[in-house]
PDB file of C-alpha atoms in Angstrom:
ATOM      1  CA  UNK D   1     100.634 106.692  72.246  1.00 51.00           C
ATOM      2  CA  UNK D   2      99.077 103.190  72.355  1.00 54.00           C
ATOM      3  CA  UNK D   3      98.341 101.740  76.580  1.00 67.00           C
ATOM      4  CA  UNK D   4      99.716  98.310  76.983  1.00 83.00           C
ATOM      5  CA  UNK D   5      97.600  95.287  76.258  1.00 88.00           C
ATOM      6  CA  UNK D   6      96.980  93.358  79.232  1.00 92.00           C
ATOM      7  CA  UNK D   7      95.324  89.053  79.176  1.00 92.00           C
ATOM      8  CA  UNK D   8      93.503  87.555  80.199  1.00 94.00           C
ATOM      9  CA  UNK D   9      90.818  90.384  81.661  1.00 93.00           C
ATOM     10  CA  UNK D  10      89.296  88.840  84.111  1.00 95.00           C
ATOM     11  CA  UNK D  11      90.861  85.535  85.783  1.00 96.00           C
ATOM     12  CA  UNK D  12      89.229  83.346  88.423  1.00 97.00           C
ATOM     13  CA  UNK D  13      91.754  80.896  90.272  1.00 97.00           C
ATOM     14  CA  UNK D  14      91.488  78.628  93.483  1.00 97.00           C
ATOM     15  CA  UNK D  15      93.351  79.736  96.152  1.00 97.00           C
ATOM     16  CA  UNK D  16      96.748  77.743  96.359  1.00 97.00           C
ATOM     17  CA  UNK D  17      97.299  77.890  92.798  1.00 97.00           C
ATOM     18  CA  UNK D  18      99.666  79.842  90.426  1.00 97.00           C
ATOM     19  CA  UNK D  19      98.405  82.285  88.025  1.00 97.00           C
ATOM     20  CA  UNK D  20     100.438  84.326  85.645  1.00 95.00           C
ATOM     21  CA  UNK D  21      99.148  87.872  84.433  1.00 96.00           C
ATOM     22  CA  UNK D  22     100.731  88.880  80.953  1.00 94.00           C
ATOM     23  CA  UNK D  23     101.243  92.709  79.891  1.00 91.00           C
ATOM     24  CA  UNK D  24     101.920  92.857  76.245  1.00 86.00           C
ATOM     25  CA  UNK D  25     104.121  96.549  75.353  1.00 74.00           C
ATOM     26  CA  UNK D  26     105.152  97.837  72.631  1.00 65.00           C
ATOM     27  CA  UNK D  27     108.597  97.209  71.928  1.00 60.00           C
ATOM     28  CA  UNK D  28     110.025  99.939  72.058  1.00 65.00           C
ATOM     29  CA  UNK D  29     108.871 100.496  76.154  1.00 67.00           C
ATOM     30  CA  UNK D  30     111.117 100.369  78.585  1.00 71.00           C
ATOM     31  CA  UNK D  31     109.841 100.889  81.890  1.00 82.00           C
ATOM     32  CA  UNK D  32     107.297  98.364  83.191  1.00 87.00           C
ATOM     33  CA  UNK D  33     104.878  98.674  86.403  1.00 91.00           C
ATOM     34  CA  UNK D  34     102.460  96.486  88.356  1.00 94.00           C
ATOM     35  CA  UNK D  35     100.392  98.188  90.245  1.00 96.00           C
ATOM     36  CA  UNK D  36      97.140  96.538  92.167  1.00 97.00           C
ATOM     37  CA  UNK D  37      93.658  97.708  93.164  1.00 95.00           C
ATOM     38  CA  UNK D  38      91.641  95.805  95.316  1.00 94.00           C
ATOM     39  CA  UNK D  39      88.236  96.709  95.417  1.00 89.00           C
ATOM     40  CA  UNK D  40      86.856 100.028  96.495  1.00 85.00           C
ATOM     41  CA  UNK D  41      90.447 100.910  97.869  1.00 88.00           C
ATOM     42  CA  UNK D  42      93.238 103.160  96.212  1.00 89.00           C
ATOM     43  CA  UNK D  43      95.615 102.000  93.815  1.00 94.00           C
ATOM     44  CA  UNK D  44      98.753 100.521  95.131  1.00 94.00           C
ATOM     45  CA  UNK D  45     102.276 100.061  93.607  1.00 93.00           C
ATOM     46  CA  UNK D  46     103.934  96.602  93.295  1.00 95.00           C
ATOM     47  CA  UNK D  47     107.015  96.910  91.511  1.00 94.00           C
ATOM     48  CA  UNK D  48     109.265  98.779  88.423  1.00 89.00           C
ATOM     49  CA  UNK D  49     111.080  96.788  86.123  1.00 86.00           C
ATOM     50  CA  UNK D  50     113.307  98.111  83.811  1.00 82.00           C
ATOM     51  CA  UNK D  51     116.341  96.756  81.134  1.00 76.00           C
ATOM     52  CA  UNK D  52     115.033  93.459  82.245  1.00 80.00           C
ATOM     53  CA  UNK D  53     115.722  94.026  85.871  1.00 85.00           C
ATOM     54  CA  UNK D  54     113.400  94.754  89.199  1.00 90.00           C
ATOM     55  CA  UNK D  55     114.217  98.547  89.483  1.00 85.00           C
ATOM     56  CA  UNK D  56     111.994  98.941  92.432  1.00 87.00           C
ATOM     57  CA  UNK D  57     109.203  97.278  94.312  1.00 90.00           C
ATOM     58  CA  UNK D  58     106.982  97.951  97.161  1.00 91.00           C
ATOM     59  CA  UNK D  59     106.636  95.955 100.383  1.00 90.00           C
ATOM     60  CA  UNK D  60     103.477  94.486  98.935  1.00 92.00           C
ATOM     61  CA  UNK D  61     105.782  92.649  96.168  1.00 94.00           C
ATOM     62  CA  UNK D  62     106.896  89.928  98.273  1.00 92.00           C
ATOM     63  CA  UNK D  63     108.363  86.740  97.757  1.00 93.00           C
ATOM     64  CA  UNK D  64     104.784  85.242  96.102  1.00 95.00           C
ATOM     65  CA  UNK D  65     105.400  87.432  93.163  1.00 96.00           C
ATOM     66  CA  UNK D  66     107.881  87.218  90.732  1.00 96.00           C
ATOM     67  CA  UNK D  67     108.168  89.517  87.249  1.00 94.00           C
ATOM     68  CA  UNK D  68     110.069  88.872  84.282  1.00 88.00           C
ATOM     69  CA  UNK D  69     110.345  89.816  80.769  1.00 84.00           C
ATOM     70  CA  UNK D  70     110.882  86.218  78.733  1.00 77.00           C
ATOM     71  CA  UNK D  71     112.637  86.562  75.326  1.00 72.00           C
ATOM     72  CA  UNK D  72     112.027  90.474  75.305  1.00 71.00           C
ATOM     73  CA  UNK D  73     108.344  89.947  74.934  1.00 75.00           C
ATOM     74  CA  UNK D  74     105.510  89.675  77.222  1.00 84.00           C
ATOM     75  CA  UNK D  75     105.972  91.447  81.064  1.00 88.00           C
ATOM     76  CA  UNK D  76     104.932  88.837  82.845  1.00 93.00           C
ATOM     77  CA  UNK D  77     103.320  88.794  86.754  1.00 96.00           C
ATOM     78  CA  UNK D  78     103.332  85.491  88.669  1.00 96.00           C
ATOM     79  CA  UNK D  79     101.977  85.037  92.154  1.00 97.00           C
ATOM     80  CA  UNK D  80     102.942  81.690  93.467  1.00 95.00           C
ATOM     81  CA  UNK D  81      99.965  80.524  95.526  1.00 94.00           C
ATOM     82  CA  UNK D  82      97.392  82.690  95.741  1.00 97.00           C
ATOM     83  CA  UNK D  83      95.507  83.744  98.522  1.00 96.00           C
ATOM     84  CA  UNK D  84      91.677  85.049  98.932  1.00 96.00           C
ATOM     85  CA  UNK D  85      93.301  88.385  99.730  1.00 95.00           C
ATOM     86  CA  UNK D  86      94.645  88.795  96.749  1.00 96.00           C
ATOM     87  CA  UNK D  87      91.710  89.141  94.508  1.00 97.00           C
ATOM     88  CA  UNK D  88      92.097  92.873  92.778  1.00 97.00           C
ATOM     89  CA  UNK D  89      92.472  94.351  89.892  1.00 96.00           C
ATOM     90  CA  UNK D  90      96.221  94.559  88.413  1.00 97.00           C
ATOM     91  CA  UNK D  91      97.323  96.757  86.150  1.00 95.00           C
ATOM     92  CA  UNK D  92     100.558  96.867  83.710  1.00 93.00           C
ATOM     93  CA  UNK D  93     101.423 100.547  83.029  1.00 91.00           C
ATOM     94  CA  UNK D  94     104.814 101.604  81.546  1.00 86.00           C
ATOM     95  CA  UNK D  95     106.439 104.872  80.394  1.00 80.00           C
ATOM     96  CA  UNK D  96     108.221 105.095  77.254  1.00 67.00           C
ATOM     97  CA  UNK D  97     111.270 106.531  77.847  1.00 62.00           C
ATOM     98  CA  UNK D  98     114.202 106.722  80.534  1.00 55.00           C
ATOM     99  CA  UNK D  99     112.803 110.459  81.193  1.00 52.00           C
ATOM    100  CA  UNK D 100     109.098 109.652  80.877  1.00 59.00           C
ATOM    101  CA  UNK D 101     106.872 110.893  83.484  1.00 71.00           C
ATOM    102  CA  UNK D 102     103.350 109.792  82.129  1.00 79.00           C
ATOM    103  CA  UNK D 103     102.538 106.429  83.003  1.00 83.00           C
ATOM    104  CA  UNK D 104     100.066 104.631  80.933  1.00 86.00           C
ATOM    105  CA  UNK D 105      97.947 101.814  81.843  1.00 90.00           C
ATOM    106  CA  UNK D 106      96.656  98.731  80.036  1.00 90.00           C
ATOM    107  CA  UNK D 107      92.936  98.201  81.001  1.00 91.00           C
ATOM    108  CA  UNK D 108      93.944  95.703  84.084  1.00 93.00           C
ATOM    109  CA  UNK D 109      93.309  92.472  84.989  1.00 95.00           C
ATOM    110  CA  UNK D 110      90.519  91.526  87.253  1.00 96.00           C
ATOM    111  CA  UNK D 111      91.567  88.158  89.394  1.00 97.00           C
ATOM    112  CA  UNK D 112      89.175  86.621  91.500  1.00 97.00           C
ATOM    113  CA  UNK D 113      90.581  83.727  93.947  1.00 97.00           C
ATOM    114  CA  UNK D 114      88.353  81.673  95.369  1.00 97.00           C
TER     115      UNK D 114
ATOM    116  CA  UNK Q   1     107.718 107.926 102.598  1.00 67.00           C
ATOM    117  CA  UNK Q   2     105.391 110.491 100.378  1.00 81.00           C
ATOM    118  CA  UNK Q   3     101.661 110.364 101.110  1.00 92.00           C
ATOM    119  CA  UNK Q   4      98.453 111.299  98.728  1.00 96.00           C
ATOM    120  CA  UNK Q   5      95.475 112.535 100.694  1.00 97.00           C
ATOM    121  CA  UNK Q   6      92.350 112.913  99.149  1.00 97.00           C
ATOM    122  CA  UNK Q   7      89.663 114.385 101.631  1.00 96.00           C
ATOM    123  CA  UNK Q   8      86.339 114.014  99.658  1.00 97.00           C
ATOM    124  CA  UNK Q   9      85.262 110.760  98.976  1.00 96.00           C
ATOM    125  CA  UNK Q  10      82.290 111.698  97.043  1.00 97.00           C
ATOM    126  CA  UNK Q  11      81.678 114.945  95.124  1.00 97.00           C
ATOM    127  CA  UNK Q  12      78.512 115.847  92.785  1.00 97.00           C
ATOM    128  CA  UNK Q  13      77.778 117.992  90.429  1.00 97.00           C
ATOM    129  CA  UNK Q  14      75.177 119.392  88.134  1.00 97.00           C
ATOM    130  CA  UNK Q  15      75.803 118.587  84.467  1.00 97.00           C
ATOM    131  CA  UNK Q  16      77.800 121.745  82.890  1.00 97.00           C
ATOM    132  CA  UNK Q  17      78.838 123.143  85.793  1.00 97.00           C
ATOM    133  CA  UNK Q  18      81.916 123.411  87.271  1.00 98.00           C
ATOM    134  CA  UNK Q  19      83.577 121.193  90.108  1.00 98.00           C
ATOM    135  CA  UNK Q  20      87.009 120.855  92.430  1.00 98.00           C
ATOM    136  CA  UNK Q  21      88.274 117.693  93.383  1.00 98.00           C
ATOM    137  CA  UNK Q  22      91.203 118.329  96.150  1.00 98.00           C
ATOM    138  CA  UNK Q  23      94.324 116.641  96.602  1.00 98.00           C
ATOM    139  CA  UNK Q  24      96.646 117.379  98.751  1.00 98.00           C
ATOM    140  CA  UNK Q  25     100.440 115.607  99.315  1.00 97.00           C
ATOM    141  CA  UNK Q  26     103.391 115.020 101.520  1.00 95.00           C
ATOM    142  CA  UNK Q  27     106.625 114.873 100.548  1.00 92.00           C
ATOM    143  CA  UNK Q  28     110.342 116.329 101.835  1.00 90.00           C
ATOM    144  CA  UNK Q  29     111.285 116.512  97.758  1.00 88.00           C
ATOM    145  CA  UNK Q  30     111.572 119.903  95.746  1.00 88.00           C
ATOM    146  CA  UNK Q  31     111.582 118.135  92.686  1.00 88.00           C
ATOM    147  CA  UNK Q  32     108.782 115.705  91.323  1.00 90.00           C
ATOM    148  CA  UNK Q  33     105.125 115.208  89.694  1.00 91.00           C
ATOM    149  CA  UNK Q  34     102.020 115.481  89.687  1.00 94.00           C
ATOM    150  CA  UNK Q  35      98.933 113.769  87.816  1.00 95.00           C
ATOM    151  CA  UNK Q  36      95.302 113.173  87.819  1.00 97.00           C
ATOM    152  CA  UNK Q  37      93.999 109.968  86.674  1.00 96.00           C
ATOM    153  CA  UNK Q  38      90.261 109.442  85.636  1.00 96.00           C
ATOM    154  CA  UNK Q  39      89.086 105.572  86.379  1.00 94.00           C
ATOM    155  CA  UNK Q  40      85.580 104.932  84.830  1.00 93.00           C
ATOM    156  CA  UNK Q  41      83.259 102.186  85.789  1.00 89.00           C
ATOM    157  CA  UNK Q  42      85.137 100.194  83.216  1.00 86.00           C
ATOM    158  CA  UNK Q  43      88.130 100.464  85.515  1.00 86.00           C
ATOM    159  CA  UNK Q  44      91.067 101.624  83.258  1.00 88.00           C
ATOM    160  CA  UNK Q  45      92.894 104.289  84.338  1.00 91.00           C
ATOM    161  CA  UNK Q  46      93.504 107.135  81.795  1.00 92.00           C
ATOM    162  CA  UNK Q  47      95.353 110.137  82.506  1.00 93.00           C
ATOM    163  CA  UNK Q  48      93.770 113.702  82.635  1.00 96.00           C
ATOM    164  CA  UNK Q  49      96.677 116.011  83.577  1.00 95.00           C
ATOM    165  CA  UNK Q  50      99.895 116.257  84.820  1.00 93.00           C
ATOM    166  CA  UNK Q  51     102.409 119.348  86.627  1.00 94.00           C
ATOM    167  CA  UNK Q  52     105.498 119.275  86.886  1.00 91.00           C
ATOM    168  CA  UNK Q  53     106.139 120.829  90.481  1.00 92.00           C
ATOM    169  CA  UNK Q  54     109.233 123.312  88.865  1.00 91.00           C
ATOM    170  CA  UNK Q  55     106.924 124.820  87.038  1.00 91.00           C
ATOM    171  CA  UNK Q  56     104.744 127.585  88.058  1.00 88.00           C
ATOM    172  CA  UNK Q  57     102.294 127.856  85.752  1.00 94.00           C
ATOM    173  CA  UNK Q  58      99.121 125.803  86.433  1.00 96.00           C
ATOM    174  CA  UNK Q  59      98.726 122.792  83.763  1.00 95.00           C
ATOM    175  CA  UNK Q  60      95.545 122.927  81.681  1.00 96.00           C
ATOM    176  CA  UNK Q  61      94.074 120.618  79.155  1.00 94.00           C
ATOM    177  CA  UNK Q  62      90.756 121.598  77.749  1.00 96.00           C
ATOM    178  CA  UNK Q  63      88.272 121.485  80.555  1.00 97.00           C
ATOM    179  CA  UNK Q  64      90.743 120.144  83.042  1.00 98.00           C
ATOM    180  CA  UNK Q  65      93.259 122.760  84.906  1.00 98.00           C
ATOM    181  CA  UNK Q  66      94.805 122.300  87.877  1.00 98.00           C
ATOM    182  CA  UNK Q  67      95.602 124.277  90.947  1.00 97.00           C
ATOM    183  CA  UNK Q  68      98.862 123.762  92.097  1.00 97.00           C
ATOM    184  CA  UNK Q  69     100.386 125.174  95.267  1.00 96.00           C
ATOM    185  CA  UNK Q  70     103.691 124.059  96.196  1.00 96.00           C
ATOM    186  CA  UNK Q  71     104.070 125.620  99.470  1.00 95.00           C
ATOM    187  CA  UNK Q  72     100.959 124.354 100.935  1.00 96.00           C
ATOM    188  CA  UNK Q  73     101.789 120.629  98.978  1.00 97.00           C
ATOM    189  CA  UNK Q  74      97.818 121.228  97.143  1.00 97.00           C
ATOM    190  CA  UNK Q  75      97.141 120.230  93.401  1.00 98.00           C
ATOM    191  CA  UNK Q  76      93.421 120.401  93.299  1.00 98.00           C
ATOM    192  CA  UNK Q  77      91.435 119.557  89.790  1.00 98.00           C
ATOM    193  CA  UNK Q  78      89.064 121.824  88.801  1.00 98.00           C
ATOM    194  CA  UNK Q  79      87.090 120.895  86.048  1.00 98.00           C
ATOM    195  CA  UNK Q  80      84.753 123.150  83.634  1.00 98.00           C
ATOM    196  CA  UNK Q  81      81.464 122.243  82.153  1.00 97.00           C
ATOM    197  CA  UNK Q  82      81.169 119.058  83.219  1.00 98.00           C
ATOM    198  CA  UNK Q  83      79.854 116.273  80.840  1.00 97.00           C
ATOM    199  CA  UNK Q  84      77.735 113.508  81.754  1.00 97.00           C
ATOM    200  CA  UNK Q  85      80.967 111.519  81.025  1.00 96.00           C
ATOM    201  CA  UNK Q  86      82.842 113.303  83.190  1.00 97.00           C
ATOM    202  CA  UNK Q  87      81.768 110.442  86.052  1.00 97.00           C
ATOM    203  CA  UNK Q  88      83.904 108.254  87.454  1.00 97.00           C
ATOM    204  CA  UNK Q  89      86.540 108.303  89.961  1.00 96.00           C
ATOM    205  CA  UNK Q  90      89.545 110.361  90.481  1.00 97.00           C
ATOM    206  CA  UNK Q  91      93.179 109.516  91.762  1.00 97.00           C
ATOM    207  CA  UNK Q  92      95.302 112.361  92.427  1.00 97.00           C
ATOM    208  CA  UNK Q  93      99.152 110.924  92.321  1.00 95.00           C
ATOM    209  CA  UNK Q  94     102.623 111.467  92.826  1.00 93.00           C
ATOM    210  CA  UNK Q  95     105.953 110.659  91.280  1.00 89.00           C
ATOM    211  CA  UNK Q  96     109.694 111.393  92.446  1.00 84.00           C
ATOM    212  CA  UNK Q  97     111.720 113.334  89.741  1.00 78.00           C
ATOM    213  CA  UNK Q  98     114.884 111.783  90.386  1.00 68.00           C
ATOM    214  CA  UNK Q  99     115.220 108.263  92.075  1.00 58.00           C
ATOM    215  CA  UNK Q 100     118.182 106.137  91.808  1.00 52.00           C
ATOM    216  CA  UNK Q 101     117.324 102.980  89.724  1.00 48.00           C
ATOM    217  CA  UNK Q 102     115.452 105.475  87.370  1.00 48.00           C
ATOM    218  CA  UNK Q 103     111.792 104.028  87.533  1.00 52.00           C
ATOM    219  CA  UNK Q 104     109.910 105.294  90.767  1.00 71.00           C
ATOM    220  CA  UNK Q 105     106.027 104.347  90.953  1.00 85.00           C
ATOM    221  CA  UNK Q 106     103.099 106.334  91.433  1.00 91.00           C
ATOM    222  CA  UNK Q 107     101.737 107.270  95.088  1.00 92.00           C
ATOM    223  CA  UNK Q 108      98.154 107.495  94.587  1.00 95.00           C
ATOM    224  CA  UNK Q 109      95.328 109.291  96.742  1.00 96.00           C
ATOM    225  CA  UNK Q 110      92.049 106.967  97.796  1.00 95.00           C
ATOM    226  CA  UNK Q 111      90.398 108.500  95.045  1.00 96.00           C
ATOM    227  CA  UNK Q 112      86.943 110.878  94.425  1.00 97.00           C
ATOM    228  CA  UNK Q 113      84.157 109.383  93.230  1.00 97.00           C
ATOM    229  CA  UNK Q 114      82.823 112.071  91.495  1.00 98.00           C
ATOM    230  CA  UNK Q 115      78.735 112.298  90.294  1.00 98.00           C
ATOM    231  CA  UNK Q 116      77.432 114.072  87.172  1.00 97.00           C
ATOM    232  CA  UNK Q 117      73.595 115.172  87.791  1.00 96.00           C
ATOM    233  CA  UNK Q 118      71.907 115.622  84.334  1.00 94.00           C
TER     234      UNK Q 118
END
């Protein structure tokens, strides 16, 4: 099975500003996840969204983020005003059905804020 | 909470031999999974292998197998006649079976960066 398609791959942003990473599925998936990576450190779990709803997030998914699903299309990630500390890599990964265990990632999105 | 611990933060190898990468978890469940995930220099993830922890028998795919033992929480990766493109780093990671609203994430270890000598 296809991995998501994630844009732009790499996005560099001044700190303060809004960015908005986009996670293109298949559409058929059901089960969305952002995860992050900052650099050189383990990969960390944002948040689940499912049926058009946050099924779960992490403490890191605080009120700067925001995820939605417009028009059934693109899973969108928005951080509000980014900080320096939030340069990583993010990653859209879903599963494809209400049992799926696998998760598969799209090939991530490297932000830079500067 | 559950907690991935991976104790080797580099591991090399000679090209075609074999090599374990150990993982070890922390979790009060009796029900959930298990994967390795392989994260090249070009920094997607890809999945190796997965176990599910109600089953006994040790997964295998190709080269990969696992080592799974549930009662001392240990899902190590061994894997066979390694290739030079073998390299790159691997998460262990862990999922809940069950979970209420139906989409747990992944735990993931800190990762092995493992080396391929040719």
């Amino acid at each position: 099975e296809p991995e998501v398609t994630q844009t732009p791959s790499h996005q560099v942003t001044q700190m303060g500003q809004e960015v908005i990473l986009r996670c293109v599925p298949i559409s058929n998936h059901l089960y969305f996840y952002w995860y992050r990576q900052i650099l050189g450190q383990k990969v960390e779990f944002l948040v689940s969204f499912y049926n058009n709803e946050i099924s779960e997030k992490s403490e890191i998914f605080d009120d700067q983020f925001s995820v939605e699903r417009p028009d059934g299309s693109n899973f969108t990630l928005k951080i509000r005003s980014t900080k320096l500390e939030d340069s990583a890599m993010y990653f859209c990964a879903r599963t494809a059905t209400e049992k799926g265990t696998e998760a598969f990632f799209g090939q991530g999105t490297r932000l830079t804020v500067v | 909470a559950q907690t991935v611990t991976q104790s080797q933060p580099e591991m090399s190898v000679q090209e075609a031999e074999t090599v374990t990468l150990s993982c070890t978890y922390d979790t009060s469940e009796s029900d959930y999974y298990l994967f390795w995930y392989k994260q090249p220099p070009s920094r997607q993830m890809i999945l190796v292998i997965r176990q599910e922890a109600y089953k006994q028998q040790n997964a295998t795919e190709n080269r990969f197998s696992v080592n799974f033992q549930k009662a001392a929480k240990s899902f190590s990766l061994k894997i066979s006649d390694s290739q030079l493109g073998d390299a790159a780093m691997y998460f262990c990671a862990y999922r809940e079976m069950y979970s209420g609203g139906g989409a747990d994430g992944l735990t993931f270890g800190k990762g092995t960066h493992l080396i391929i000598q040719p």
